[in-house]
Short mmCIF file of C-alpha atoms in Angstrom, two decimals:
data_model
loop_
_atom_site.label_atom_id
_atom_site.label_comp_id
_atom_site.label_asym_id
_atom_site.label_seq_id
_atom_site.Cartn_x
_atom_site.Cartn_y
_atom_site.Cartn_z
CA MET H 1 6.47 -4.47 16.03
CA MET H 2 6.38 -2.80 12.64
CA ARG H 3 7.46 -4.44 9.39
CA VAL H 4 7.81 -2.58 6.10
CA VAL H 5 9.08 -4.39 3.03
CA VAL H 6 9.58 -2.87 -0.40
CA ALA H 7 9.77 -5.91 -2.66
CA THR H 8 10.96 -6.37 -6.23
CA GLU H 9 9.54 -9.90 -6.48
CA THR H 10 6.05 -11.37 -6.40
CA PHE H 11 4.77 -12.04 -2.88
CA SER H 12 1.98 -14.20 -1.50
CA PRO H 13 -0.49 -12.12 0.52
CA GLU H 14 -1.76 -15.29 2.17
CA ALA H 15 1.74 -16.29 3.32
CA VAL H 16 2.50 -12.79 4.63
CA LEU H 17 -0.80 -12.72 6.55
CA GLY H 18 -0.15 -16.20 7.94
CA ARG H 19 3.25 -15.17 9.29
CA PHE H 20 1.80 -11.91 10.61
CA ALA H 21 -0.99 -13.71 12.48
CA ALA H 22 1.42 -16.29 13.89
CA ALA H 23 3.71 -13.53 15.18
CA THR H 24 0.90 -12.05 17.30
CA ASP H 25 1.00 -15.24 19.39
CA GLY H 26 -2.75 -14.97 20.03
CA ALA H 27 -2.28 -11.63 21.80
CA CYS H 28 -4.60 -9.63 19.54
CA GLY H 29 -8.34 -9.82 19.06
CA ALA H 30 -8.43 -8.65 15.45
CA ILE H 31 -6.38 -8.51 12.28
CA ALA H 32 -7.63 -6.42 9.38
CA SER H 33 -5.95 -6.37 6.00
CA PHE H 34 -6.09 -4.95 2.50
CA VAL H 35 -4.47 -6.29 -0.66
CA GLY H 36 -4.26 -4.14 -3.79
CA TYR H 37 -3.75 -5.73 -7.20
CA CYS H 38 -2.68 -4.42 -10.59
CA ARG H 39 -5.92 -4.27 -12.52
CA ALA H 40 -6.17 -5.17 -16.20
CA ARG H 41 -8.26 -2.08 -17.03
CA SER H 42 -8.11 1.55 -16.03
CA GLY H 43 -11.22 3.24 -17.35
CA GLU H 44 -11.33 2.41 -21.03
CA ARG H 45 -7.61 1.57 -21.23
CA ARG H 46 -6.23 -1.95 -21.10
CA VAL H 47 -3.34 -2.30 -18.64
CA GLU H 48 -0.60 -4.89 -19.13
CA ARG H 49 1.46 -3.83 -16.13
CA ILE H 50 2.16 -1.06 -13.70
CA GLU H 51 5.69 0.19 -13.14
CA LEU H 52 6.59 1.62 -9.74
CA GLN H 53 9.78 3.50 -9.02
CA HIS H 54 11.09 4.58 -5.61
CA TYR H 55 14.13 5.83 -3.71
CA PRO H 56 15.57 2.80 -1.88
CA GLY H 57 16.01 3.47 1.81
CA PHE H 58 14.05 6.71 1.77
CA THR H 59 10.79 5.02 0.73
CA GLU H 60 10.99 2.41 3.50
CA THR H 61 11.81 5.06 6.11
CA GLU H 62 8.87 7.22 5.02
CA ILE H 63 6.42 4.30 5.07
CA GLU H 64 7.68 3.31 8.53
CA ARG H 65 7.11 6.88 9.73
CA LEU H 66 3.56 6.86 8.36
CA ALA H 67 2.85 3.40 9.82
CA LEU H 68 4.15 4.35 13.27
CA GLY H 69 1.92 7.43 13.33
CA VAL H 70 -1.12 5.37 12.32
CA ALA H 71 -0.33 2.64 14.87
CA GLU H 72 -0.02 5.21 17.65
CA LYS H 73 -3.17 7.07 16.63
CA HIS H 74 -5.33 3.93 16.53
CA GLY H 75 -3.63 1.95 19.30
CA VAL H 76 -2.81 -1.05 17.14
CA SER H 77 -0.13 -3.45 18.35
CA ASP H 78 1.42 -4.34 15.00
CA ILE H 79 1.40 -3.36 11.32
CA VAL H 80 2.90 -5.01 8.28
CA VAL H 81 3.28 -3.33 4.88
CA VAL H 82 4.56 -5.08 1.77
CA HIS H 83 4.73 -2.88 -1.33
CA ARG H 84 6.02 -3.99 -4.71
CA VAL H 85 8.21 -1.90 -7.00
CA GLY H 86 9.40 -2.53 -10.54
CA ALA H 87 7.19 -3.97 -13.28
CA ILE H 88 4.06 -5.65 -11.90
CA PRO H 89 1.86 -7.54 -14.39
CA ALA H 90 -1.92 -7.21 -14.29
CA GLY H 91 -3.41 -9.60 -11.75
CA GLU H 92 -0.46 -9.56 -9.34
CA ALA H 93 -0.49 -8.07 -5.85
CA ILE H 94 1.01 -4.60 -5.51
CA VAL H 95 0.47 -3.87 -1.82
CA LEU H 96 -0.59 -5.54 1.40
CA VAL H 97 -1.33 -3.66 4.62
CA ALA H 98 -2.40 -5.46 7.79
CA ALA H 99 -2.94 -4.25 11.35
CA ALA H 100 -3.36 -6.23 14.57
CA SER H 101 -5.20 -4.82 17.56
CA ALA H 102 -7.31 -5.74 20.53
CA HIS H 103 -10.50 -4.78 18.65
CA ARG H 104 -11.61 -4.78 15.01
CA ALA H 105 -12.54 -1.09 14.74
CA ALA H 106 -8.96 0.04 15.44
CA ALA H 107 -7.52 -2.53 13.01
CA PHE H 108 -9.90 -1.49 10.21
CA ALA H 109 -9.27 2.23 10.82
CA ALA H 110 -5.49 1.76 10.82
CA VAL H 111 -5.50 -0.19 7.54
CA GLN H 112 -7.77 2.32 5.82
CA GLU H 113 -5.77 5.33 6.99
CA LEU H 114 -2.42 3.80 6.10
CA MET H 115 -3.67 2.87 2.61
CA ASP H 116 -4.88 6.44 2.12
CA TYR H 117 -1.40 7.70 3.10
CA LEU H 118 0.32 5.20 0.79
CA LYS H 119 -1.87 6.32 -2.10
CA THR H 120 -1.09 10.03 -1.64
CA ASP H 121 2.05 10.50 0.49
CA ALA H 122 4.38 7.55 -0.04
CA PRO H 123 7.31 8.30 -2.37
CA PHE H 124 6.40 6.08 -5.32
CA TRP H 125 6.19 7.05 -8.98
CA LYS H 126 3.64 4.96 -10.87
CA ARG H 127 3.09 4.40 -14.54
CA GLU H 128 0.48 2.23 -16.25
CA VAL H 129 1.62 0.46 -19.41
CA GLY H 130 -0.68 -1.04 -22.03
CA PRO H 131 -1.19 -1.39 -25.78
CA ALA H 132 -2.03 2.32 -26.04
CA GLY H 133 1.29 3.27 -24.43
CA ALA H 134 2.33 4.39 -20.96
CA ARG H 135 0.97 7.10 -18.69
CA TRP H 136 2.00 8.39 -15.29
CA ILE H 137 -0.53 7.97 -12.49
CA GLU H 138 -1.20 10.67 -9.90
CA PRO H 139 -3.49 10.51 -6.86
CA THR H 140 -7.04 11.53 -7.75
CA GLU H 141 -9.04 14.28 -6.05
CA GLU H 142 -11.01 11.48 -4.34
CA ASP H 143 -7.72 10.01 -3.03
CA ARG H 144 -6.67 13.42 -1.70
CA ALA H 145 -10.07 14.05 -0.09
CA ARG H 146 -9.97 10.67 1.67
CA ARG H 147 -6.43 11.38 2.87
CA ALA H 148 -7.46 14.84 4.14
CA GLU H 149 -10.12 13.25 6.39
CA HIS H 150 -7.28 11.85 8.54
CA GLY H 151 -5.78 15.27 9.30
CA PRO H 152 -2.23 16.57 8.81
#
């Protein structure tokens, strides 16, 4: 089962993971997860919030497509993705990705690969906002290199 949620409100990573684990009904041997937060600094710049824009409907469909490919490649039984959009204050969760599988290596690999795809391929437009103004954020060369390691 695959769940992708694009949320406009704050979410509790702990609550999402609790529901995710309960839904496996003890059938998996491992759950790996990653939670990304809006940081208060980006290099030398102070960040008050990040603003994420997306195309409703299209974004969810694209993330589901990416997640299904990752699940199939790594043989994981379930994946959940929660990704915030809108204005997200520093310190709040932006994204949660979790994968359930029979073994930990597959779960870790699926989470890492899906996060790399979300960073480079998911249709989000991101802007950091702070006292010095706003600036658009693009994937870095490091992000692209990590994504390229997973293949086309």
